């Protein structure tokens, strides 16, 4: 690691917390600042173990606030940025697209400006790493994979906002010579994911014997990657990736939603000591998500060949570990599902 002072945005969120843990522990001679607004998705409990590390500081703040960012960059003089902070849930983007423009597009441009203005044109040894999603590529038919050359074709306000932010990052590379790198990853799962996303939401519902709301016919396909494998990939890209390049990250692990939900129900039956088949009875088909992308699948050949990365955790093992984490962390789960979550759940699911 040649960088001395790294800003990680969104480090109290799901993926950010795993990235932060990996980097803070692996690189004791590098200083890390975690900038997070602590929205509903940010939770300092996710990184409690890092609180007293000498190479780590938490700063609460908003990437939508350009003035605040300018001061923060002048204070710490970051030579590296790993940008994860975002509004990340597709269903919320359908309810409130503007919030996604403000955080994901304007927030990213604010960060690019703060980095550019700090270093003027002296970009030697600096890097701005933008974390993005495979959803920018749109939807696949029955065959084919997203490569780094697949044209952008976003369908949800979330993916449109991520696509726009990717374009801004590339434009700063091409226009101002900013050293940037982007990675686009498939669906992550694992500990600490907010229970609005499919896997943690369904684990929580199964635990409480609540209906499992499957959108449409459940025949939608996603490529699932264990979050710590994503964090390892981010480490490779940050340290070995080529400036100006894009890397696709994925698990070569496609599941239709309904197959995944069956597997999840069966594993939960085993772990909760329920009769086999009991949790599957909770499956309820509900109104589809508008603009629902049929299939995502990543071709992760480039990162494998050029940087030597590949996933280490297979899906059944990862899913089992994830369930164990949620069952063992009842307090974490009940804290994040009290109060505002109940309102969210009613608003999002009563109309389906
Ligand atoms: P998350 O929703 O769990 O966490 C987002 C974090 O950003 C939270 O800690 C939140 O407090 C913070 N944040 C939000 N708005 C902010 C603001 N205005 N200023 C400062 N901080 C703010 O998200 P995640 O699932 O961990 O995703 C992290 C990144 O990875 C996102 O950019 C997302 O687009 C991308 N990504 C996610 C997945 C996935 O499957 N979850 C897959 C590929 C890429
Ligand atoms: O592909 C990467 C993306 O994966 C990330 O960029 C996003 O931040 C992340 O949220 C995720 O997006 P998805 O929309 O694929 O994830 P989600 O967990 O919301 O949904 C996964 C699939 O499950 C999708 O086909 C919709 C379906 N679904 C989801 C929920 C929440 C249901 O059937 N019922 C549900 O209640």
XYZ file of C-alpha atoms and ligand atoms in Angstrom:
432
model
C 0.000 0.000 0.000
C 1.617 3.261 -1.107
C -1.215 5.562 0.034
C -0.928 7.282 3.396
C -4.309 8.910 3.912
C -7.455 7.314 2.596
C -11.039 8.532 2.682
C -13.666 5.795 2.702
C -17.209 7.097 2.211
C -20.191 5.058 3.419
C -18.040 3.026 5.809
C -20.914 2.560 8.272
C -23.055 0.874 5.621
C -23.159 -2.747 4.570
C -20.294 -3.111 2.070
C -18.390 -0.086 3.393
C -18.108 -1.606 6.879
C -16.517 -4.793 5.502
C -14.148 -2.800 3.280
C -13.141 -0.582 6.182
C -12.458 -3.571 8.454
C -10.299 -5.271 5.831
C -8.274 -2.130 5.060
C -7.838 -0.801 8.628
C -6.560 -4.186 9.844
C -4.472 -5.031 6.799
C -2.757 -1.638 6.410
C -1.787 -0.382 9.907
C 0.565 2.252 8.443
C -2.170 3.904 6.414
C -4.640 6.310 7.998
C -8.352 5.851 7.232
C -11.152 8.382 7.594
C -14.682 7.022 7.381
C -17.116 9.695 6.175
C -20.728 8.702 6.677
C -23.971 10.596 7.225
C -25.448 7.700 9.231
C -28.681 7.594 7.253
C -31.131 4.770 8.016
C -28.595 2.468 6.286
C -25.528 3.601 8.226
C -24.849 2.039 11.604
C -21.774 2.522 13.792
C -22.500 -0.860 15.392
C -21.274 -2.366 12.091
C -17.742 -1.142 12.831
C -17.640 -1.080 16.607
C -14.498 -3.240 16.597
C -12.601 -0.480 14.741
C -13.500 2.368 17.120
C -10.194 2.415 18.986
C -7.806 1.569 16.168
C -5.000 4.169 15.966
C -5.197 4.373 12.133
C -8.952 5.044 12.014
C -11.222 8.079 12.470
C -14.955 8.522 11.950
C -16.301 11.805 10.544
C -20.041 12.316 10.374
C -20.940 14.375 7.305
C -22.850 14.675 4.081
C -21.378 14.196 0.605
C -24.109 16.499 -0.707
C -22.428 19.382 1.153
C -19.595 20.688 -1.068
C -18.390 23.252 1.514
C -18.035 20.587 4.182
C -16.107 18.314 1.784
C -13.685 21.104 0.836
C -12.758 21.583 4.512
C -12.507 17.846 5.130
C -10.144 17.352 2.168
C -7.981 20.284 3.273
C -7.853 18.917 6.817
C -6.772 15.387 5.918
C -5.212 15.811 2.425
C -6.466 12.424 1.190
C -4.241 10.783 -1.420
C -6.831 8.038 -1.950
C -10.621 7.925 -1.966
C -12.798 4.820 -1.962
C -16.315 6.039 -2.570
C -19.147 3.775 -1.417
C -21.649 6.210 0.133
C -24.924 6.070 -1.762
C -28.626 5.569 -1.629
C -28.612 1.898 -2.556
C -32.131 0.430 -2.600
C -34.031 0.175 -5.905
C -37.512 0.211 -4.298
C -36.731 3.428 -2.411
C -35.502 5.000 -5.659
C -38.899 4.318 -7.218
C -40.565 6.195 -4.328
C -38.117 9.122 -4.249
C -35.817 9.420 -7.307
C -34.554 12.894 -6.426
C -32.887 11.668 -3.240
C -30.849 9.338 -5.473
C -29.828 12.169 -7.810
C -28.765 14.273 -4.844
C -26.661 11.640 -3.058
C -25.457 9.440 -5.900
C -24.906 12.017 -8.639
C -24.345 15.366 -6.912
C -22.597 13.736 -3.941
C -20.157 11.975 -6.289
C -19.477 15.149 -8.296
C -18.875 17.030 -5.023
C -16.270 14.431 -4.041
C -14.603 14.568 -7.455
C -14.410 18.373 -7.186
C -12.999 18.271 -3.659
C -10.295 15.813 -4.782
C -9.502 17.763 -7.966
C -9.374 21.130 -6.172
C -7.111 19.809 -3.424
C -4.452 18.396 -5.732
C -4.833 20.856 -8.634
C -2.920 18.984 -11.314
C -0.491 17.188 -9.033
C -2.197 13.800 -9.252
C 0.910 11.646 -9.029
C 0.330 8.751 -6.606
C -3.311 9.706 -6.017
C -6.414 7.614 -6.738
C -10.176 8.128 -6.739
C -11.934 4.736 -6.672
C -15.670 4.733 -7.384
C -17.708 1.694 -6.317
C -20.562 0.965 -8.682
C -23.041 -1.695 -9.658
C -23.809 -4.129 -12.462
C -27.312 -2.596 -12.652
C -25.926 0.182 -14.896
C -25.742 -2.385 -17.725
C -29.503 -3.007 -17.662
C -31.052 -6.410 -18.082
C -29.923 -9.606 -19.832
C -32.010 -12.177 -21.668
C -31.622 -15.897 -20.928
C -27.972 -15.936 -22.035
C -24.963 -13.619 -22.091
C -22.920 -11.846 -19.433
C -22.128 -8.197 -18.654
C -18.563 -7.327 -19.629
C -16.740 -4.044 -19.110
C -17.701 -3.143 -22.706
C -21.453 -3.700 -22.311
C -23.260 -0.422 -23.097
C -25.024 1.295 -20.219
C -28.814 0.812 -20.168
C -30.176 1.570 -16.676
C -33.882 1.088 -15.930
C -34.490 2.186 -12.340
C -33.865 5.638 -10.867
C -31.230 3.942 -8.667
C -29.316 2.445 -11.596
C -29.740 5.647 -13.629
C -28.174 7.618 -10.762
C -25.282 5.137 -10.472
C -24.781 5.220 -14.269
C -24.676 9.034 -14.177
C -22.120 8.970 -11.360
C -19.940 6.489 -13.310
C -20.066 8.805 -16.343
C -18.988 11.762 -14.208
C -16.061 9.791 -12.788
C -14.886 8.853 -16.307
C -15.377 12.423 -17.518
C -13.104 13.732 -14.736
C -10.477 11.219 -15.789
C -10.706 12.196 -19.444
C -11.135 15.957 -18.958
C -8.968 16.803 -15.946
C -6.622 13.823 -15.867
C -7.958 12.697 -12.470
C -6.621 9.207 -11.663
C -9.826 7.198 -11.302
C -10.877 3.585 -11.314
C -14.391 2.081 -11.238
C -15.694 -1.354 -10.366
C -19.186 -2.663 -11.075
C -20.287 -5.480 -8.822
C -23.223 -7.873 -8.696
C -25.584 -8.481 -5.727
C -23.784 -8.688 -2.404
C -25.032 -10.610 0.606
C -23.641 -11.268 4.080
C -23.662 -9.926 7.653
C -24.720 -6.322 8.385
C -26.947 -5.824 5.327
C -29.981 -3.673 6.072
C -33.155 -5.811 6.026
C -34.738 -4.035 3.078
C -32.758 -6.131 0.578
C -34.009 -9.589 -0.392
C -31.847 -11.909 1.738
C -31.846 -10.111 5.124
C -35.499 -9.099 4.727
C -36.509 -12.691 4.123
C -34.331 -14.009 6.971
C -36.064 -11.576 9.329
C -39.527 -12.454 8.014
C -38.924 -16.208 8.219
C -37.693 -15.796 11.780
C -40.920 -13.991 12.703
C -43.181 -16.232 10.580
C -44.165 -13.289 8.378
C -45.138 -13.590 4.677
C -42.264 -13.564 2.158
C -43.228 -11.041 -0.561
C -41.871 -12.444 -3.846
C -42.121 -9.884 -6.652
C -43.856 -11.047 -9.846
C -43.288 -14.705 -10.724
C -39.972 -14.952 -8.846
C -38.181 -15.936 -12.060
C -35.776 -12.978 -11.921
C -32.092 -13.846 -11.840
C -29.285 -12.256 -9.848
C -25.590 -13.107 -9.481
C -24.727 -13.298 -5.746
C -21.372 -12.534 -4.157
C -20.377 -12.797 -0.492
C -19.609 -9.298 0.778
C -16.122 -10.170 2.078
C -15.200 -11.436 -1.389
C -16.275 -8.036 -2.725
C -14.131 -6.287 -0.101
C -11.145 -8.434 -1.185
C -11.772 -7.473 -4.809
C -11.869 -3.778 -3.841
C -8.485 -4.224 -2.162
C -7.039 -5.701 -5.387
C -8.513 -2.991 -7.605
C -7.388 -0.174 -5.307
C -3.827 -1.442 -5.052
C -3.262 -3.090 -8.428
C -5.949 -1.743 -10.786
C -4.979 0.401 -13.757
C -5.978 4.043 -13.681
C -8.837 4.879 -16.068
C -10.023 1.255 -16.139
C -13.232 -0.483 -15.151
C -13.396 -3.892 -13.471
C -16.497 -6.069 -13.266
C -16.822 -8.077 -10.041
C -19.170 -11.035 -9.728
C -19.600 -14.465 -8.243
C -20.316 -16.580 -11.355
C -23.235 -17.581 -9.160
C -26.656 -17.087 -10.721
C -29.875 -17.915 -8.919
C -33.482 -17.212 -9.778
C -35.125 -15.474 -6.847
C -37.474 -18.386 -6.228
C -34.663 -20.978 -6.158
C -32.712 -18.803 -3.761
C -35.773 -18.325 -1.536
C -36.401 -22.093 -1.451
C -32.792 -22.684 -0.391
C -33.050 -19.953 2.246
C -36.319 -21.381 3.629
C -34.859 -24.894 3.843
C -31.687 -23.706 5.593
C -33.763 -21.658 8.029
C -36.019 -24.652 8.798
C -32.919 -26.646 9.705
C -31.389 -23.890 11.842
C -34.637 -23.023 13.630
C -35.516 -26.682 14.203
C -38.684 -26.370 12.124
C -40.240 -29.132 10.029
C -38.830 -29.212 6.479
C -41.107 -27.192 4.199
C -42.594 -25.039 6.964
C -40.926 -21.764 5.946
C -41.747 -22.256 2.251
C -45.411 -21.882 3.248
C -44.695 -18.203 3.951
C -43.957 -17.514 0.266
C -46.481 -15.011 -1.114
C -46.351 -13.785 -4.711
C -47.004 -10.035 -4.804
C -47.219 -7.240 -7.359
C -44.024 -6.892 -9.379
C -41.437 -4.139 -9.019
C -41.951 -1.630 -11.879
C -39.099 -1.705 -14.438
C -37.838 -4.949 -12.847
C -34.630 -6.129 -14.562
C -34.973 -9.759 -15.606
C -31.440 -11.009 -15.265
C -28.003 -9.784 -14.161
C -24.853 -11.855 -14.699
C -21.275 -10.658 -14.556
C -18.301 -11.769 -16.568
C -15.511 -11.352 -14.001
C -12.756 -12.644 -16.300
C -10.829 -9.364 -16.483
C -10.322 -8.939 -12.724
C -9.450 -12.614 -12.477
C -6.863 -12.550 -15.274
C -5.354 -9.120 -14.602
C -5.521 -8.891 -10.806
C -5.764 -12.551 -9.811
C -9.020 -12.138 -7.859
C -11.693 -14.792 -7.565
C -14.483 -15.439 -5.066
C -13.495 -17.640 -2.126
C -16.871 -18.348 -0.516
C -19.399 -20.604 -2.246
C -23.038 -19.617 -2.066
C -24.447 -22.306 0.251
C -21.603 -21.766 2.712
C -21.981 -17.966 2.517
C -25.744 -18.107 2.908
C -25.440 -20.426 5.891
C -22.897 -18.086 7.543
C -25.152 -15.117 6.812
C -28.185 -16.749 8.440
C -26.058 -17.695 11.463
C -24.936 -14.069 11.793
C -28.501 -12.719 11.754
C -29.683 -15.351 14.238
C -26.760 -14.589 16.550
C -27.214 -10.810 16.273
C -30.784 -10.445 17.365
C -30.108 -7.097 19.030
C -28.644 -5.605 15.833
C -31.660 -6.836 13.882
C -34.266 -5.660 16.378
C -32.585 -2.212 16.653
C -32.692 -1.618 12.900
C -36.216 -2.981 12.487
C -37.838 -0.864 15.190
C -39.369 2.589 14.647
C -38.884 3.984 11.125
C -38.472 0.507 9.632
C -42.050 -0.465 10.533
C -43.351 2.584 8.682
C -41.131 1.808 5.679
C -42.365 -1.773 5.591
C -46.026 -0.773 5.697
C -45.579 1.872 2.993
C -43.582 -0.395 0.710
C -45.570 -3.597 1.098
C -49.177 -2.700 1.932
C -49.899 -1.763 -1.687
C -48.455 -4.955 -3.176
P -25.801 0.835 2.149
O -27.107 1.475 1.805
O -25.773 -0.316 3.076
O -24.817 1.937 2.777
C -24.695 3.215 2.264
C -23.934 4.062 3.278
O -23.797 5.390 2.723
C -24.633 4.207 4.625
O -23.715 4.022 5.668
C -25.157 5.634 4.611
O -25.256 6.211 5.891
C -24.116 6.338 3.744
N -24.650 7.544 3.096
C -25.822 7.654 2.404
N -25.998 8.917 1.997
C -24.910 9.630 2.424
C -24.519 10.986 2.303
N -25.292 11.881 1.679
N -23.333 11.374 2.825
C -22.550 10.462 3.483
N -22.893 9.167 3.640
C -24.056 8.759 3.126
O -25.135 0.491 0.760
P -24.276 -0.790 0.321
O -25.194 -1.864 -0.082
O -23.224 -1.023 1.331
O -23.611 -0.224 -1.015
C -22.387 0.534 -0.967
C -22.012 0.942 -2.376
O -21.838 -0.227 -3.186
C -23.073 1.795 -3.084
O -22.409 2.757 -3.850
C -23.800 0.798 -3.975
O -24.325 1.444 -5.118
C -22.675 -0.145 -4.340
N -23.075 -1.550 -4.653
C -23.893 -2.238 -3.800
C -24.205 -3.566 -4.087
C -25.075 -4.393 -3.172
O -25.433 -5.513 -3.525
N -25.440 -3.910 -1.988
C -23.683 -4.168 -5.243
C -22.865 -3.416 -6.090
C -22.550 -2.115 -5.770
O -26.867 -5.895 -8.656
C -26.307 -5.062 -7.677
C -27.416 -4.389 -6.907
O -28.025 -5.391 -6.114
C -26.938 -3.228 -6.036
O -26.421 -2.215 -6.852
C -28.081 -2.670 -5.189
O -27.591 -1.677 -4.311
C -28.677 -3.813 -4.397
O -29.802 -3.341 -3.688
C -29.095 -4.973 -5.308
O -30.224 -4.604 -6.132
P -31.454 -5.608 -6.375
O -32.641 -4.818 -6.750
O -31.058 -6.740 -7.254
O -31.581 -6.214 -4.871
P -32.846 -6.520 -3.946
O -32.326 -7.251 -2.753
O -33.693 -5.316 -3.725
O -33.694 -7.535 -4.836
C -33.127 -8.760 -5.305
C -34.197 -9.463 -6.138
O -35.280 -9.883 -5.259
C -34.862 -8.570 -7.182
O -35.162 -9.342 -8.338
C -36.148 -8.104 -6.518
C -36.524 -9.294 -5.630
N -37.253 -8.931 -4.386
C -36.703 -7.995 -3.556
C -37.343 -7.637 -2.387
C -36.745 -6.575 -1.486
C -38.429 -9.589 -4.056
O -38.909 -10.476 -4.807
N -39.070 -9.233 -2.900
C -38.581 -8.268 -2.056
O -39.247 -7.971 -1.017
